[in-house]
Tab-separated table of N, CA and C in Angstrom:
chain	number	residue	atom	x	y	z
A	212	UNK	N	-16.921	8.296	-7.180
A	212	UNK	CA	-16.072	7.312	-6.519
A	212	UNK	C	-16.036	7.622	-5.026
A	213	UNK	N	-15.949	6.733	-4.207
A	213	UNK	CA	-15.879	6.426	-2.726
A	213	UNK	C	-14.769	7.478	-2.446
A	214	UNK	N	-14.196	7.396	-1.753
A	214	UNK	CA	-12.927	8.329	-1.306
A	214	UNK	C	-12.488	7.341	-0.182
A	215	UNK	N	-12.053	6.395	-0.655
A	215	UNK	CA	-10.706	4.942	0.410
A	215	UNK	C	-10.081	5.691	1.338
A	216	UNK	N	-10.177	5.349	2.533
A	216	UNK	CA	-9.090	5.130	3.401
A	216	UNK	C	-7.998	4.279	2.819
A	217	UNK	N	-7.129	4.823	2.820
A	217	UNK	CA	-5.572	3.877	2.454
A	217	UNK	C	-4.576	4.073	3.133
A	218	UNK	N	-3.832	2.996	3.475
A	218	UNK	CA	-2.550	3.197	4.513
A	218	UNK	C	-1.509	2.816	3.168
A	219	UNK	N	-0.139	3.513	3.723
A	219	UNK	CA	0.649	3.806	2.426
A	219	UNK	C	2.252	3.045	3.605
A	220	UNK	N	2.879	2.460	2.883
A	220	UNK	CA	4.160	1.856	3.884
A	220	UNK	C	5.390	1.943	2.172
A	221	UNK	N	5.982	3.160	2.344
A	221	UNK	CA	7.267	3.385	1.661
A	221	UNK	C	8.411	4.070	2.873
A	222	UNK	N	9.436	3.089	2.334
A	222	UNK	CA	10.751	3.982	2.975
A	222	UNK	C	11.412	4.821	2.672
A	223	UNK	N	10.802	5.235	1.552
A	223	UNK	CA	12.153	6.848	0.824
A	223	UNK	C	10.990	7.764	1.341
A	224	UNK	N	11.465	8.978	2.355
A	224	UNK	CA	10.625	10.095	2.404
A	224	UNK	C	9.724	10.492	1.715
A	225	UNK	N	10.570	11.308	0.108
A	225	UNK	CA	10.592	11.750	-1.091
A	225	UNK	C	9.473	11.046	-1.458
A	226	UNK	N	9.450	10.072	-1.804
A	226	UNK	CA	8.585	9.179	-2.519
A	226	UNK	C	7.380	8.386	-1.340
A	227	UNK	N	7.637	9.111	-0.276
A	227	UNK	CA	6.658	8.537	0.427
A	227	UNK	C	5.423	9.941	0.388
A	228	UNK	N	6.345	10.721	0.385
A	228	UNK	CA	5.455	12.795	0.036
A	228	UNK	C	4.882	12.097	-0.936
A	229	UNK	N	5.566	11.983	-2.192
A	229	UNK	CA	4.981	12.158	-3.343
A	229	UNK	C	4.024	11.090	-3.821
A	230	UNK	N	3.928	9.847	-3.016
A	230	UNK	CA	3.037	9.049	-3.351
A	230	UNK	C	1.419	9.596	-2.667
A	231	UNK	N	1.952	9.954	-1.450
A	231	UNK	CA	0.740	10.374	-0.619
A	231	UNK	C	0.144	11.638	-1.376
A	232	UNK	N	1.130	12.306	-1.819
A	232	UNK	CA	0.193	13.501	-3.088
A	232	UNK	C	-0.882	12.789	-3.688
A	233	UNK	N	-0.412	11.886	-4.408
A	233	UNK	CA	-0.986	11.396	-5.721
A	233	UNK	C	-1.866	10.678	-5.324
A	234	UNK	N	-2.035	9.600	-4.609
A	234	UNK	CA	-3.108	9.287	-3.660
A	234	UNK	C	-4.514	10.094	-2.947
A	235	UNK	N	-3.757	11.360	-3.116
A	235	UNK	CA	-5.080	12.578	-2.252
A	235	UNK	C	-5.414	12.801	-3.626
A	236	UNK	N	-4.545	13.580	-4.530
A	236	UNK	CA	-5.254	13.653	-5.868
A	236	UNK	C	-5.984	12.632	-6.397
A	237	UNK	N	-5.944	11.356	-6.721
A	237	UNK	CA	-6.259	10.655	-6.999
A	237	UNK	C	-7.947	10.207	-5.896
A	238	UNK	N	-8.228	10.650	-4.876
A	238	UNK	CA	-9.315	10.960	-4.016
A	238	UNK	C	-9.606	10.373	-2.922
A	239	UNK	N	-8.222	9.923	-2.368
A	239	UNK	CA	-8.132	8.406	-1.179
A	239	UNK	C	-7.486	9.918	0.332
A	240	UNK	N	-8.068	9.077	1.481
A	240	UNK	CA	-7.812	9.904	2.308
A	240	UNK	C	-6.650	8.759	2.874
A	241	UNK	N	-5.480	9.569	3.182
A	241	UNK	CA	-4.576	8.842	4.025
A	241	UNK	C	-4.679	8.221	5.068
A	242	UNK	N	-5.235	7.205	5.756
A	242	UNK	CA	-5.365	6.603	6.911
A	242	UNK	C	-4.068	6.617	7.861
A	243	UNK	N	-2.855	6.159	7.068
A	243	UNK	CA	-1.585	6.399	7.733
A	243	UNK	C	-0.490	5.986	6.689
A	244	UNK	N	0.532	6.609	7.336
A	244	UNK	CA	1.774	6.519	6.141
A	244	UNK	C	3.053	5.909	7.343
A	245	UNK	N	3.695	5.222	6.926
A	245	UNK	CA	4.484	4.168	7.660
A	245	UNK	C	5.963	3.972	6.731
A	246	UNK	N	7.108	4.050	7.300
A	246	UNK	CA	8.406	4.039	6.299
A	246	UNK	C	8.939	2.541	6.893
A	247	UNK	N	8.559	2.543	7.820
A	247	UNK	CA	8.988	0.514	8.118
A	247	UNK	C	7.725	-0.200	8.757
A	248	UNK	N	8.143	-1.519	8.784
A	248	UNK	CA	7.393	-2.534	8.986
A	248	UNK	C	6.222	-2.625	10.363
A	249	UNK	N	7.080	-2.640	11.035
A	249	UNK	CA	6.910	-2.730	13.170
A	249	UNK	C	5.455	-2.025	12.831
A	250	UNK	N	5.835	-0.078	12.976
A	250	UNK	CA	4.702	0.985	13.343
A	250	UNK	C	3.542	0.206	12.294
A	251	UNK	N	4.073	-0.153	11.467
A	251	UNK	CA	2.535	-0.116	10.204
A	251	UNK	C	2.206	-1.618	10.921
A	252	UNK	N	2.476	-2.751	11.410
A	252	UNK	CA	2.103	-4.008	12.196
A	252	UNK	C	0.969	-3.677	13.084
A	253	UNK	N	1.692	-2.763	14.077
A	253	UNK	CA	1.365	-2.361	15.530
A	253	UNK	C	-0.085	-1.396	14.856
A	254	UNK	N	0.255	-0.266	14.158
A	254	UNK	CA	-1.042	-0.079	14.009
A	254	UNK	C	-2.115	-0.825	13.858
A	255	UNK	N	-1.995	-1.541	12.473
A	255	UNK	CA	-2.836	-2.355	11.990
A	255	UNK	C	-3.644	-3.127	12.784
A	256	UNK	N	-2.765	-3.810	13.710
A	256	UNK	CA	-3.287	-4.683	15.127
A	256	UNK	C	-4.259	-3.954	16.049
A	257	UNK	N	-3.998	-2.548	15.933
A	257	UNK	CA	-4.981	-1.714	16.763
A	257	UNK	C	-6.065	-1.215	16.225
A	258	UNK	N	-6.386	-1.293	15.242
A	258	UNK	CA	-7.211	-0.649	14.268
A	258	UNK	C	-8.951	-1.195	14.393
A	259	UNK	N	-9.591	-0.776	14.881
A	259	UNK	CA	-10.745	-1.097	14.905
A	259	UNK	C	-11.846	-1.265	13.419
A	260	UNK	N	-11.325	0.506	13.046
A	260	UNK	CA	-11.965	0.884	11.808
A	260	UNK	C	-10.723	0.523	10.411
A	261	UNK	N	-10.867	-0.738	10.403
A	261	UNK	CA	-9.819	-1.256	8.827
A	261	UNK	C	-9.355	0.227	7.633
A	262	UNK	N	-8.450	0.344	6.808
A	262	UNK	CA	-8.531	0.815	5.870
A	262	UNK	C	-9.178	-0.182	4.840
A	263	UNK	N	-9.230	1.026	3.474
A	263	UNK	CA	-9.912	0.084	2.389
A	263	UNK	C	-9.044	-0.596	1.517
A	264	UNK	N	-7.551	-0.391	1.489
A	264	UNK	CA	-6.537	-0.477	1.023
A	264	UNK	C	-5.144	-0.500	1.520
A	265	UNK	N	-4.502	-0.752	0.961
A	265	UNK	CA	-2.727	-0.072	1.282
A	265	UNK	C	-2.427	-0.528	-0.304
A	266	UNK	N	-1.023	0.484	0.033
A	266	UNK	CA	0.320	0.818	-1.123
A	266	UNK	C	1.298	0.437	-0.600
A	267	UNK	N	2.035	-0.836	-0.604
A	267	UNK	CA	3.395	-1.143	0.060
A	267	UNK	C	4.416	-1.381	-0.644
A	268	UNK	N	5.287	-0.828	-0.368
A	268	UNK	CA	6.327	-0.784	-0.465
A	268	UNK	C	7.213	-2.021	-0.530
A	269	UNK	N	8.039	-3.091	-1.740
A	269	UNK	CA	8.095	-4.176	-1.465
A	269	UNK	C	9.283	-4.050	-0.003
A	270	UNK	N	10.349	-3.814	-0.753
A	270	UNK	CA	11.286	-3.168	0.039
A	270	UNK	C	11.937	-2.186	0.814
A	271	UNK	N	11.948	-2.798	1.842
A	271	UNK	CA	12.138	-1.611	3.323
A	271	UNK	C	13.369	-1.802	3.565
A	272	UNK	N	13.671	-0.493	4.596
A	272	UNK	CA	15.042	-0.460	4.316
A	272	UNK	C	15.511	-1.153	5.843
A	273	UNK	N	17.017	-1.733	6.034
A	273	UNK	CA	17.459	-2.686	6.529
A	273	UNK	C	16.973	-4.229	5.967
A	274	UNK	N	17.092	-4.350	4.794
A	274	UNK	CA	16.846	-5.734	4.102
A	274	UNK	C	15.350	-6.079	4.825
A	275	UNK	N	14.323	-5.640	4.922
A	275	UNK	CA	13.076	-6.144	5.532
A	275	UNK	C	11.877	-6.218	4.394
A	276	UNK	N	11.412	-6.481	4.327
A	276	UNK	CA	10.066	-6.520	2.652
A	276	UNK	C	8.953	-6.288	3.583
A	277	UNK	N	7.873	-6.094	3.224
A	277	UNK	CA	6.266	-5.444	3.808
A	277	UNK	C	5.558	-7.018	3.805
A	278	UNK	N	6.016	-8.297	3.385
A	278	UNK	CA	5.507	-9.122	3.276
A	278	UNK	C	4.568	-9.542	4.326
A	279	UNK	N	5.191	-9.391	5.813
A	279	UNK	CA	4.604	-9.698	6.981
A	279	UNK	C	3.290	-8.944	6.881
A	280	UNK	N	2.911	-7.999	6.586
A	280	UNK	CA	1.948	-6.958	6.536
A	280	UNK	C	1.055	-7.322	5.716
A	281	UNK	N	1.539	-7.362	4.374
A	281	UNK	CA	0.287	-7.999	3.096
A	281	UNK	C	-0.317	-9.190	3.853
A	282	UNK	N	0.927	-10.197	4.669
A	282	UNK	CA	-0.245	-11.114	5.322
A	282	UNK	C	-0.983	-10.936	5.811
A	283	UNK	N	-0.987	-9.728	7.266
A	283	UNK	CA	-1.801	-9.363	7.818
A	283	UNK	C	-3.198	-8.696	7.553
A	284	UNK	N	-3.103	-7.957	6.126
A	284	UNK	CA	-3.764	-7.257	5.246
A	284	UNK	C	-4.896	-8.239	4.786
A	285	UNK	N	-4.087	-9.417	3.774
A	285	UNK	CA	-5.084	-10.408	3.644
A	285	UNK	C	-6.013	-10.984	4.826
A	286	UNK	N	-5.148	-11.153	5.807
A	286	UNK	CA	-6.121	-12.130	6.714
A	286	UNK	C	-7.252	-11.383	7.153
A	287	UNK	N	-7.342	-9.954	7.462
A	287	UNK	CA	-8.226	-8.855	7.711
A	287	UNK	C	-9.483	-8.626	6.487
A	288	UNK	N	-8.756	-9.302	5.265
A	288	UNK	CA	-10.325	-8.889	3.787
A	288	UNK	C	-9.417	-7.285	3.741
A	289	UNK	N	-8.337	-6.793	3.926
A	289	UNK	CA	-7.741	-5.400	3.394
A	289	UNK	C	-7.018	-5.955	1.817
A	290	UNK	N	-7.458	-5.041	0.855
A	290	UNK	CA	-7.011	-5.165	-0.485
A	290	UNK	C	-5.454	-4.353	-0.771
A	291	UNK	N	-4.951	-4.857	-1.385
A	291	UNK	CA	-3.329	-4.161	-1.461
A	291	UNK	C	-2.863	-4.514	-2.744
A	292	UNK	N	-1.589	-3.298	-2.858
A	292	UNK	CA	-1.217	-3.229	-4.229
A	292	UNK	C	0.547	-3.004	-3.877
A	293	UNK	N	1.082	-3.443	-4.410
A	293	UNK	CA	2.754	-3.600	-4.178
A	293	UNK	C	3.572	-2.482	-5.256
A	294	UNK	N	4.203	-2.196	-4.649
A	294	UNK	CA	4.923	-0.672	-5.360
A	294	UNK	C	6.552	-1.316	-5.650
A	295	UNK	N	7.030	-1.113	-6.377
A	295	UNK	CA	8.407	-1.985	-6.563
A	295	UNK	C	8.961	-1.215	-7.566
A	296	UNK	N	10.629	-1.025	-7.456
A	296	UNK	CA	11.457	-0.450	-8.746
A	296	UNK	C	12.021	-1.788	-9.401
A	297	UNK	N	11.659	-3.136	-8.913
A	297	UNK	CA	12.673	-3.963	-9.006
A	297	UNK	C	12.026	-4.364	-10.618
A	298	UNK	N	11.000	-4.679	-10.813
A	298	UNK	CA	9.986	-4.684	-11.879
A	298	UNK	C	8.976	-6.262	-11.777
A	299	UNK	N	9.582	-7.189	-10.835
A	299	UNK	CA	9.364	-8.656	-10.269
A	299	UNK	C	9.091	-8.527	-9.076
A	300	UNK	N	8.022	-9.377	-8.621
A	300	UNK	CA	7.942	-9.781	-7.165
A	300	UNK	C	8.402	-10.845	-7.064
A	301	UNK	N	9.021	-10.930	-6.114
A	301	UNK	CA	9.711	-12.338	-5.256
A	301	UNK	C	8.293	-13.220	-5.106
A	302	UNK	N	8.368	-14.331	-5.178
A	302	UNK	CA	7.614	-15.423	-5.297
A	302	UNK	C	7.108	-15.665	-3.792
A	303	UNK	N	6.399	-14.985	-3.060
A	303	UNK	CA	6.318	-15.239	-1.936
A	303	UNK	C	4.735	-15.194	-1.802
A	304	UNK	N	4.086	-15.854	-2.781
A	304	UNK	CA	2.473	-16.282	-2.659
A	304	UNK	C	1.552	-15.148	-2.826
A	305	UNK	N	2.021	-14.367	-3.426
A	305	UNK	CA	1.121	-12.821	-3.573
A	305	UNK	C	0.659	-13.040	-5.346
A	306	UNK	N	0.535	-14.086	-5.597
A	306	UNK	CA	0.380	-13.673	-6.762
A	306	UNK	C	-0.708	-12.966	-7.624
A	307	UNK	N	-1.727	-12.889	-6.801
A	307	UNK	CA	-3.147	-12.547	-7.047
A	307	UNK	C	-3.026	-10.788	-6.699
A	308	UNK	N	-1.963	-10.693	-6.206
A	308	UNK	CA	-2.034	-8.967	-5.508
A	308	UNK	C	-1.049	-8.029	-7.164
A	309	UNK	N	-1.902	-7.052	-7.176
A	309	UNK	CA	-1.601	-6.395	-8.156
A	309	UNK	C	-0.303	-5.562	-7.903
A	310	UNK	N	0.761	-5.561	-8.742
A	310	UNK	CA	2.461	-5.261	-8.633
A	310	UNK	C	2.294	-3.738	-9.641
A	311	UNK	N	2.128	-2.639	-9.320
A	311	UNK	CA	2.736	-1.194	-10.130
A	311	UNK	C	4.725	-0.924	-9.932
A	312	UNK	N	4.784	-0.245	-11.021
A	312	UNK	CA	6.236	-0.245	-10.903
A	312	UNK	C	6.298	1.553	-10.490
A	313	UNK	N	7.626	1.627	-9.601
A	313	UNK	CA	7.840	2.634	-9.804
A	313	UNK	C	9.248	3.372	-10.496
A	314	UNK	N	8.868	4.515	-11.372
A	314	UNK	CA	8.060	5.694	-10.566
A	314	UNK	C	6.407	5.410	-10.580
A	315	UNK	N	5.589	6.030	-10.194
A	315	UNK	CA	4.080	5.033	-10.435
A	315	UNK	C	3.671	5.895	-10.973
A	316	UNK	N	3.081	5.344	-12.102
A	316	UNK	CA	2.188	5.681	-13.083
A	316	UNK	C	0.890	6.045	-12.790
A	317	UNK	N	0.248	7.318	-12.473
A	317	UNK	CA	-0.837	7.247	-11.883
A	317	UNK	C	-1.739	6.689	-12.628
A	318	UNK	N	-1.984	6.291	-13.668
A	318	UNK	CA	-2.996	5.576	-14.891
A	318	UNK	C	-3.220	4.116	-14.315
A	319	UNK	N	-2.036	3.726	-14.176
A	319	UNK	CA	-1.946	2.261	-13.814
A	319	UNK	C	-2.349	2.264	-11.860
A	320	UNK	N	-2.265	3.301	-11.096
A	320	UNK	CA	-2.852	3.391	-10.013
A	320	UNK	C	-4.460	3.761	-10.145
A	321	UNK	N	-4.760	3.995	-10.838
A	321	UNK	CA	-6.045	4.433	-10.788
A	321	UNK	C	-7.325	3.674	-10.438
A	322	UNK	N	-7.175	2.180	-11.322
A	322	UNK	CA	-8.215	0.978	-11.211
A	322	UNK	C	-7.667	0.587	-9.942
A	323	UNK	N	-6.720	0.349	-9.444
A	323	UNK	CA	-6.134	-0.189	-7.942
A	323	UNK	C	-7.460	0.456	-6.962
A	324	UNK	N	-6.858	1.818	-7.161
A	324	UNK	CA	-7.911	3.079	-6.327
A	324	UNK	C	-9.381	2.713	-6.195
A	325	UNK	N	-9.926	2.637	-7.672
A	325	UNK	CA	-10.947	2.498	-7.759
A	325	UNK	C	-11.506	1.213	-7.047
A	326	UNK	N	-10.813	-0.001	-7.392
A	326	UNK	CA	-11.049	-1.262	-6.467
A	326	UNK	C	-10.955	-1.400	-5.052
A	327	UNK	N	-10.425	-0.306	-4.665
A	327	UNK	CA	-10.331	0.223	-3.124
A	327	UNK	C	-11.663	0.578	-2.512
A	328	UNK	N	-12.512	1.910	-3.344
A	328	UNK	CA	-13.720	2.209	-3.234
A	328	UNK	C	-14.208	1.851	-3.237
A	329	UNK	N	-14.617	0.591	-4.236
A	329	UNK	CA	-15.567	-0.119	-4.295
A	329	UNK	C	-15.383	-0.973	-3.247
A	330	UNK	N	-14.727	-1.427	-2.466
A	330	UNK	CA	-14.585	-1.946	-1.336
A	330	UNK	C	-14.826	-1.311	-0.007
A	331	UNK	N	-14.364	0.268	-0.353
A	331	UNK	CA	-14.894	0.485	0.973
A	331	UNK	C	-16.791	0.395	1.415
């Protein structure tokens, strides 16, 4: 398998460590890790060399969602996967983007991963 660049956008620390573990285990190199919206925008906008992926986070904290971003993601050809405790995504046209629940199951992250690689 490829080894993805992936950018990762969670707002709990804790679970932003521990996703980025599982992600390196799993064989993806961190491109960048982002706990709100803005920095992970602003990067993205600067980015010459795309990641092959992201892991977002639906909900950010101060009532904000990553939505703005998945747009940006799509419009770029970047593939993404939505991380949520809620167990539903809000109906906001993502329906084609693959939803893991957390805590995340690395089993159920795995084909995500893999569809990453094969992309890069």
């Amino acid at each position: 398998m490829n080894h993805p660049r992936v950018i990762l956008v969670e707002d709990e620390p804790l679970l932003a460590l521990m996703m980025e573990d599982l992600l390196i285990d799993l064989g993806c190199e961190i491109a960048a890790s982002f706990g709100s919206l803005s920095p992970a925008l602003a990067w993205l906008a600067a980015q010459v060399r795309l990641p092959d992926g992201a892991v977002l986070d639906v909900n950010l904290g101060g009532g904000e969602t990553v939505f703005p971003l998945a747009l940006a993601l799509r419009a770029r050809g970047v593939p993404f996967v939505f991380a949520t405790g809620y167990g539903v995504l809000p109906s906001e046209g993502f329906d084609e983007a693959p939803l893991i629940l957390k805590p995340v199951d690395p089993g159920k992250l795995i084909p995500v991963i893999k569809a990453f690689g094969a992309a890069a």
